[in-house]
N, CA, C and O atoms as a printed pandas DataFrame, in Angstrom:
     atom_number atom_name residue_name chain_id  residue_number  x_coord  y_coord  z_coord
0              1         N          UNK        A               1   95.610  112.033   89.922
1              2        CA          UNK        A               1   95.232  112.104   91.581
2              3         C          UNK        A               1   96.021  113.788   92.418
3              4         O          UNK        A               1   97.186  114.181   92.354
4              5         N          UNK        A               2   95.001  114.324   93.021
5              6        CA          UNK        A               2   95.672  115.407   93.515
6              7         C          UNK        A               2   95.998  115.597   94.929
7              8         O          UNK        A               2   95.197  114.834   95.467
8              9         N          UNK        A               3   96.558  116.047   95.694
9             10        CA          UNK        A               3   96.846  115.841   96.982
10            11         C          UNK        A               3   97.659  114.849   97.506
11            12         O          UNK        A               3   98.765  114.514   97.082
12            13         N          UNK        A               4   96.892  114.281   98.697
13            14        CA          UNK        A               4   98.049  113.301   99.166
14            15         C          UNK        A               4   97.388  111.906   98.706
15            16         O          UNK        A               4   96.215  111.926   98.334
16            17         N          UNK        A               5   97.889  111.062   98.717
17            18        CA          UNK        A               5   97.300  109.742   97.943
18            19         C          UNK        A               5   96.673  109.133   98.859
19            20         O          UNK        A               5   97.145  109.486   99.940
20            21         N          UNK        A               6   95.504  108.087   99.038
21            22        CA          UNK        A               6   94.421  107.572  100.047
22            23         C          UNK        A               6   94.852  106.094   99.911
23            24         O          UNK        A               6   95.806  105.772   99.203
24            25         N          UNK        A               7   94.257  105.378  100.477
25            26        CA          UNK        A               7   94.380  103.655  100.422
26            27         C          UNK        A               7   93.496  103.219   99.293
27            28         O          UNK        A               7   93.394  101.993   99.255
28            29         N          UNK        A               8   92.951  103.733   98.537
29            30        CA          UNK        A               8   91.800  103.760   97.533
30            31         C          UNK        A               8   93.202  103.941   95.986
31            32         O          UNK        A               8   93.354  103.254   94.976
32            33         N          UNK        A               9   93.872  105.031   96.443
33            34        CA          UNK        A               9   94.808  105.225   94.816
34            35         C          UNK        A               9   96.013  104.170   95.631
35            36         O          UNK        A               9   97.018  104.319   94.935
36            37         N          UNK        A              10   96.247  103.515   96.389
37            38        CA          UNK        A              10   97.037  102.715   96.638
38            39         C          UNK        A              10   96.886  101.396   96.140
39            40         O          UNK        A              10   97.781  100.765   95.579
40            41         N          UNK        A              11   95.582  100.940   96.386
41            42        CA          UNK        A              11   94.639   99.780   95.977
42            43         C          UNK        A              11   94.932   99.826   94.719
43            44         O          UNK        A              11   95.602   98.924   94.216
44            45         N          UNK        A              12   94.494  100.853   94.012
45            46        CA          UNK        A              12   94.413  100.945   92.416
46            47         C          UNK        A              12   95.846  100.860   91.994
47            48         O          UNK        A              12   96.139   99.947   91.223
48            49         N          UNK        A              13   96.544  101.478   92.292
49            50        CA          UNK        A              13   98.367  100.909   91.860
50            51         C          UNK        A              13   98.653   99.645   92.072
51            52         O          UNK        A              13   99.223   99.061   91.150
52            53         N          UNK        A              14   98.398   99.016   93.105
53            54        CA          UNK        A              14   98.537   97.620   93.484
54            55         C          UNK        A              14   97.858   96.913   92.720
55            56         O          UNK        A              14   98.520   95.917   92.426
56            57         N          UNK        A              15   96.600   96.910   92.109
57            58        CA          UNK        A              15   95.735   96.248   91.485
58            59         C          UNK        A              15   95.220   95.430   92.207
59            60         O          UNK        A              15   95.318   94.330   91.663
60            61         N          UNK        A              16   94.469   95.334   93.616
61            62        CA          UNK        A              16   94.212   95.264   94.330
62            63         C          UNK        A              16   92.899   95.384   95.291
63            64         O          UNK        A              16   92.650   96.588   95.348
64            65         N          UNK        A              17   92.148   94.809   95.910
65            66        CA          UNK        A              17   90.662   95.761   96.874
66            67         C          UNK        A              17   91.523   96.872   98.013
67            68         O          UNK        A              17   92.672   96.641   98.390
68            69         N          UNK        A              18   90.864   97.866   98.371
69            70        CA          UNK        A              18   91.305   98.409   99.514
70            71         C          UNK        A              18   91.521   97.842  100.755
71            72         O          UNK        A              18   92.355   98.260  101.558
72            73         N          UNK        A              19   90.695   96.782  100.949
73            74        CA          UNK        A              19   90.727   95.968  101.945
74            75         C          UNK        A              19   92.130   95.234  102.262
75            76         O          UNK        A              19   92.714   95.007  103.321
76            77         N          UNK        A              20   92.431   94.956  100.915
77            78        CA          UNK        A              20   94.085   94.189  101.200
78            79         C          UNK        A              20   95.218   95.122  101.832
79            80         O          UNK        A              20   96.044   94.829  102.697
80            81         N          UNK        A              21   95.018   96.380  101.129
81            82        CA          UNK        A              21   96.021   97.611  101.748
82            83         C          UNK        A              21   95.605   97.533  103.176
83            84         O          UNK        A              21   96.453   97.213  104.008
84            85         N          UNK        A              22   94.380   97.794  103.543
85            86        CA          UNK        A              22   94.188   98.037  105.211
86            87         C          UNK        A              22   95.071   96.546  105.688
87            88         O          UNK        A              22   96.018   96.510  106.474
88            89         N          UNK        A              23   94.557   95.576  105.088
89            90        CA          UNK        A              23   95.066   94.265  105.801
90            91         C          UNK        A              23   96.602   94.000  105.785
91            92         O          UNK        A              23   97.177   93.170  106.488
92            93         N          UNK        A              24   97.247   94.935  104.762
93            94        CA          UNK        A              24   98.984   95.314  104.818
94            95         C          UNK        A              24   99.228   96.372  105.907
95            96         O          UNK        A              24  100.132   96.250  106.734
96            97         N          UNK        A              25   98.450   97.329  105.875
97            98        CA          UNK        A              25   98.843   98.163  106.973
98            99         C          UNK        A              25   99.093   98.068  108.641
99           100         O          UNK        A              25   99.896   98.464  109.485
100          101         N          UNK        A              26   97.597   97.106  108.516
101          102        CA          UNK        A              26   96.970   96.747  110.108
102          103         C          UNK        A              26   98.183   95.332  110.354
103          104         O          UNK        A              26   98.095   94.756  111.438
104          105         N          UNK        A              27   99.311   94.806  109.301
105          106        CA          UNK        A              27   99.949   93.875  109.597
106          107         C          UNK        A              27   99.360   92.215  109.949
107          108         O          UNK        A              27   99.877   91.352  110.659
108          109         N          UNK        A              28   98.214   92.186  109.227
109          110        CA          UNK        A              28   97.723   91.040  108.852
110          111         C          UNK        A              28   98.217   90.232  108.635
111          112         O          UNK        A              28   98.961   90.647  107.747
112          113         N          UNK        A              29   98.498   88.933  108.801
113          114        CA          UNK        A              29   98.978   87.391  108.353
114          115         C          UNK        A              29   98.135   87.106  107.132
115          116         O          UNK        A              29   98.658   86.526  106.180
116          117         N          UNK        A              30   97.139   87.395  107.101
117          118        CA          UNK        A              30   95.960   87.061  105.886
118          119         C          UNK        A              30   96.368   87.430  104.549
119          120         O          UNK        A              30   95.561   87.460  103.620
120          121         N          UNK        A              31   97.252   87.634  104.455
121          122        CA          UNK        A              31   97.834   88.463  102.880
122          123         C          UNK        A              31   99.136   87.619  102.672
123          124         O          UNK        A              31  100.008   87.378  103.506
124          125         N          UNK        A              32   99.049   87.138  101.068
125          126        CA          UNK        A              32   99.835   86.548  100.535
126          127         C          UNK        A              32  101.162   87.332  100.518
127          128         O          UNK        A              32  101.066   88.558  100.557
128          129         N          UNK        A              33  102.518   86.718  100.460
129          130        CA          UNK        A              33  103.692   87.546  100.705
130          131         C          UNK        A              33  103.800   88.202   99.163
131          132         O          UNK        A              33  104.145   89.377   99.287
132          133         N          UNK        A              34  103.637   87.871   97.874
133          134        CA          UNK        A              34  103.776   88.558   96.649
134          135         C          UNK        A              34  102.538   89.852   96.573
135          136         O          UNK        A              34  102.710   90.881   95.920
136          137         N          UNK        A              35  101.198   89.531   97.436
137          138        CA          UNK        A              35  100.292   90.671   97.371
138          139         C          UNK        A              35  100.928   92.036   98.211
139          140         O          UNK        A              35  100.908   93.247   97.991
140          141         N          UNK        A              36  101.518   91.141   99.324
141          142        CA          UNK        A              36  102.085   92.280  100.466
142          143         C          UNK        A              36  103.282   93.229   99.734
143          144         O          UNK        A              36  103.549   94.400  100.007
144          145         N          UNK        A              37  103.815   92.500   98.884
145          146        CA          UNK        A              37  105.117   93.299   97.911
146          147         C          UNK        A              37  104.631   93.909   97.222
147          148         O          UNK        A              37  105.366   94.859   96.954
148          149         N          UNK        A              38  103.308   93.967   96.468
149          150        CA          UNK        A              38  102.649   94.724   95.442
150          151         C          UNK        A              38  102.446   96.185   96.316
151          152         O          UNK        A              38  102.978   97.259   96.036
152          153         N          UNK        A              39  101.703   95.962   97.232
153          154        CA          UNK        A              39  100.962   96.827   98.223
154          155         C          UNK        A              39  102.226   97.857   98.611
155          156         O          UNK        A              39  102.262   99.086   98.539
156          157         N          UNK        A              40  103.085   97.058   98.977
157          158        CA          UNK        A              40  104.352   98.079   99.836
158          159         C          UNK        A              40  104.956   98.566   98.652
159          160         O          UNK        A              40  105.643   99.587   98.661
160          161         N          UNK        A              41  104.784   98.024   97.828
161          162        CA          UNK        A              41  105.910   98.821   96.527
162          163         C          UNK        A              41  104.896  100.008   95.846
163          164         O          UNK        A              41  105.361  101.097   95.511
164          165         N          UNK        A              42  103.634   99.712   95.701
165          166        CA          UNK        A              42  102.935  100.990   95.361
166          167         C          UNK        A              42  102.921  102.092   96.416
167          168         O          UNK        A              42  103.064  103.268   96.082
168          169         N          UNK        A              43  102.710  101.633   97.996
169          170        CA          UNK        A              43  102.802  102.724   98.821
170          171         C          UNK        A              43  104.275  103.597   98.813
171          172         O          UNK        A              43  104.411  104.723   99.292
172          173         N          UNK        A              44  105.328  102.798   98.154
173          174        CA          UNK        A              44  106.434  103.384   98.586
174          175         C          UNK        A              44  106.672  104.477   97.284
175          176         O          UNK        A              44  107.258  105.556   97.361
176          177         N          UNK        A              45  105.999  103.830   95.980
177          178        CA          UNK        A              45  105.657  104.690   95.011
178          179         C          UNK        A              45  104.929  105.985   95.270
179          180         O          UNK        A              45  105.440  107.105   95.221
180          181         N          UNK        A              46  103.851  105.737   95.513
181          182        CA          UNK        A              46  103.187  107.062   96.033
182          183         C          UNK        A              46  103.266  107.750   97.128
183          184         O          UNK        A              46  102.537  108.687   97.454
184          185         N          UNK        A              47  104.439  107.153   97.904
185          186        CA          UNK        A              47  104.782  108.218   98.894
186          187         C          UNK        A              47  103.355  108.167   99.676
187          188         O          UNK        A              47  102.868  109.295   99.757
188          189         N          UNK        A              48  102.493  107.066  100.321
189          190        CA          UNK        A              48  101.359  107.051  101.020
190          191         C          UNK        A              48  102.083  107.083  102.550
191          192         O          UNK        A              48  102.978  106.384  103.024
192          193         N          UNK        A              49  101.300  108.201  103.110
193          194        CA          UNK        A              49  101.406  107.880  104.535
194          195         C          UNK        A              49  100.073  107.749  105.010
195          196         O          UNK        A              49   99.055  108.257  104.540
196          197         N          UNK        A              50  100.223  106.878  106.168
197          198        CA          UNK        A              50   99.113  106.852  106.993
198          199         C          UNK        A              50   98.549  108.181  107.625
199          200         O          UNK        A              50   99.411  108.961  108.030
200          201         N          UNK        A              51   97.098  108.596  107.785
201          202        CA          UNK        A              51   96.511  109.351  108.389
202          203         C          UNK        A              51   95.939  108.951  109.857
203          204         O          UNK        A              51   94.733  108.816  110.064
204          205         N          UNK        A              52   97.144  108.739  111.058
205          206        CA          UNK        A              52   96.557  108.307  112.128
206          207         C          UNK        A              52   94.979  108.739  112.583
207          208         O          UNK        A              52   94.177  107.953  113.088
208          209         N          UNK        A              53   94.796  109.743  112.376
209          210        CA          UNK        A              53   93.397  110.787  112.666
210          211         C          UNK        A              53   92.080  109.545  112.343
211          212         O          UNK        A              53   91.316  108.896  113.058
212          213         N          UNK        A              54   92.381  109.685  110.600
213          214        CA          UNK        A              54   91.270  108.937  109.887
214          215         C          UNK        A              54   91.241  107.653  110.663
215          216         O          UNK        A              54   90.199  107.353  111.245
216          217         N          UNK        A              55   92.370  106.808  110.728
217          218        CA          UNK        A              55   92.523  105.657  111.174
218          219         C          UNK        A              55   91.645  105.395  112.387
219          220         O          UNK        A              55   90.624  104.709  112.433
220          221         N          UNK        A              56   92.326  106.173  113.499
221          222        CA          UNK        A              56   91.458  106.047  114.681
222          223         C          UNK        A              56   89.872  105.883  114.434
223          224         O          UNK        A              56   89.216  104.952  114.900
224          225         N          UNK        A              57   89.279  107.058  113.529
225          226        CA          UNK        A              57   87.894  107.054  113.406
226          227         C          UNK        A              57   87.449  105.931  112.579
227          228         O          UNK        A              57   86.244  105.771  112.772
228          229         N          UNK        A              58   87.850  105.205  111.856
229          230        CA          UNK        A              58   87.803  103.812  111.467
230          231         C          UNK        A              58   87.791  102.653  112.323
231          232         O          UNK        A              58   87.033  101.691  112.197
232          233         N          UNK        A              59   88.718  102.815  113.241
233          234        CA          UNK        A              59   88.241  101.803  114.501
234          235         C          UNK        A              59   87.711  101.943  115.317
235          236         O          UNK        A              59   87.944  101.247  116.306
236          237         N          UNK        A              60   86.820  102.820  115.331
237          238        CA          UNK        A              60   86.075  103.332  116.494
238          239         C          UNK        A              60   84.879  102.164  116.260
239          240         O          UNK        A              60   84.659  101.521  115.233
240          241         N          UNK        A              61   84.236  102.111  117.455
241          242        CA          UNK        A              61   83.032  101.100  117.770
242          243         C          UNK        A              61   82.361  101.595  118.289
243          244         O          UNK        A              61   82.621  102.238  119.306
244          245         N          UNK        A              62   81.029  101.450  117.678
245          246        CA          UNK        A              62   79.614  101.990  118.350
246          247         C          UNK        A              62   79.147  101.351  119.705
247          248         O          UNK        A              62   78.970  100.144  119.869
248          249         N          UNK        A              63   78.965  102.365  120.690
249          250        CA          UNK        A              63   78.610  101.642  121.956
250          251         C          UNK        A              63   77.238  102.193  122.090
251          252         O          UNK        A              63   76.925  103.382  122.017
252          253         N          UNK        A              64   76.551  101.290  122.271
253          254        CA          UNK        A              64   75.130  101.452  122.470
254          255         C          UNK        A              64   75.227  100.796  124.123
255          256         O          UNK        A              64   75.618   99.768  124.677
256          257         N          UNK        A              65   74.527  102.266  124.525
257          258        CA          UNK        A              65   73.956  101.988  125.981
258          259         C          UNK        A              65   72.459  101.994  126.547
259          260         O          UNK        A              65   71.790  103.008  126.351
260          261         N          UNK        A              66   71.955  101.021  127.169
261          262        CA          UNK        A              66   70.649  101.257  127.858
262          263         C          UNK        A              66   70.678  101.206  129.036
263          264         O          UNK        A              66   71.622  100.801  129.714
264          265         N          UNK        A              67   69.146  101.808  129.601
265          266        CA          UNK        A              67   69.051  101.838  131.038
266          267         C          UNK        A              67   67.578  101.660  131.196
267          268         O          UNK        A              67   66.691  101.715  130.343
268          269         N          UNK        A              68   67.520  101.446  132.419
269          270        CA          UNK        A              68   66.011  101.100  132.780
270          271         C          UNK        A              68   65.811  101.694  133.656
271          272         O          UNK        A              68   66.789  101.998  134.338
272          273         N          UNK        A              69   64.177  102.258  134.177
273          274        CA          UNK        A              69   64.121  103.292  134.994
274          275         C          UNK        A              69   62.937  102.437  135.926
275          276         O          UNK        A              69   62.076  101.849  135.271
276          277         N          UNK        A              70   62.887  102.375  137.031
277          278        CA          UNK        A              70   61.999  101.810  137.881
278          279         C          UNK        A              70   60.757  103.164  138.701
279          280         O          UNK        A              70   61.099  104.316  138.970
280          281         N          UNK        A              71   59.841  102.779  138.857
281          282        CA          UNK        A              71   59.207  104.029  139.862
282          283         C          UNK        A              71   58.783  103.100  141.121
283          284         O          UNK        A              71   58.839  101.871  141.063
284          285         N          UNK        A              72   58.385  103.764  142.181
285          286        CA          UNK        A              72   57.577  102.914  143.173
286          287         C          UNK        A              72   56.270  103.602  143.123
287          288         O          UNK        A              72   56.084  104.797  143.355
288          289         N          UNK        A              73   55.489  102.824  142.832
289          290        CA          UNK        A              73   53.957  102.661  143.137
290          291         C          UNK        A              73   53.258  102.570  144.528
291          292         O          UNK        A              73   53.494  101.669  145.333
292          293         N          UNK        A              74   52.560  103.376  144.692
293          294        CA          UNK        A              74   51.622  102.914  146.044
294          295         C          UNK        A              74   50.592  102.193  145.621
295          296         O          UNK        A              74   50.412  102.716  144.522
296          297         N          UNK        A              75   49.660  101.230  145.729
297          298        CA          UNK        A              75   48.941  100.638  145.635
298          299         C          UNK        A              75   47.817  100.420  146.693
299          300         O          UNK        A              75   48.130   99.794  147.705
300          301         N          UNK        A              76   46.831  100.771  146.592
301          302        CA          UNK        A              76   45.801  100.751  148.092
302          303         C          UNK        A              76   45.105   99.310  147.978
303          304         O          UNK        A              76   44.559   98.886  146.960
304          305         N          UNK        A              77   45.201   98.748  148.991
305          306        CA          UNK        A              77   44.510   97.588  148.847
306          307         C          UNK        A              77   43.065   97.717  149.706
307          308         O          UNK        A              77   42.270   96.778  149.720
């Protein structure tokens, strides 16, 4: 590994999927205590520091905006 450790590095060190690391970092209760301890130990061992900018990008939701247009049309009868 070169540079700063990533969530994938933590996952590999803890022998869990990267989604589990994400759940631990986000404080989810859907992680077993023993698994949480493994992930936290890997975080400490690798000195992982969350990149807040990258985390914000990951949380961004797509917003789809729509619009309608109407036109006044004169008709002759």
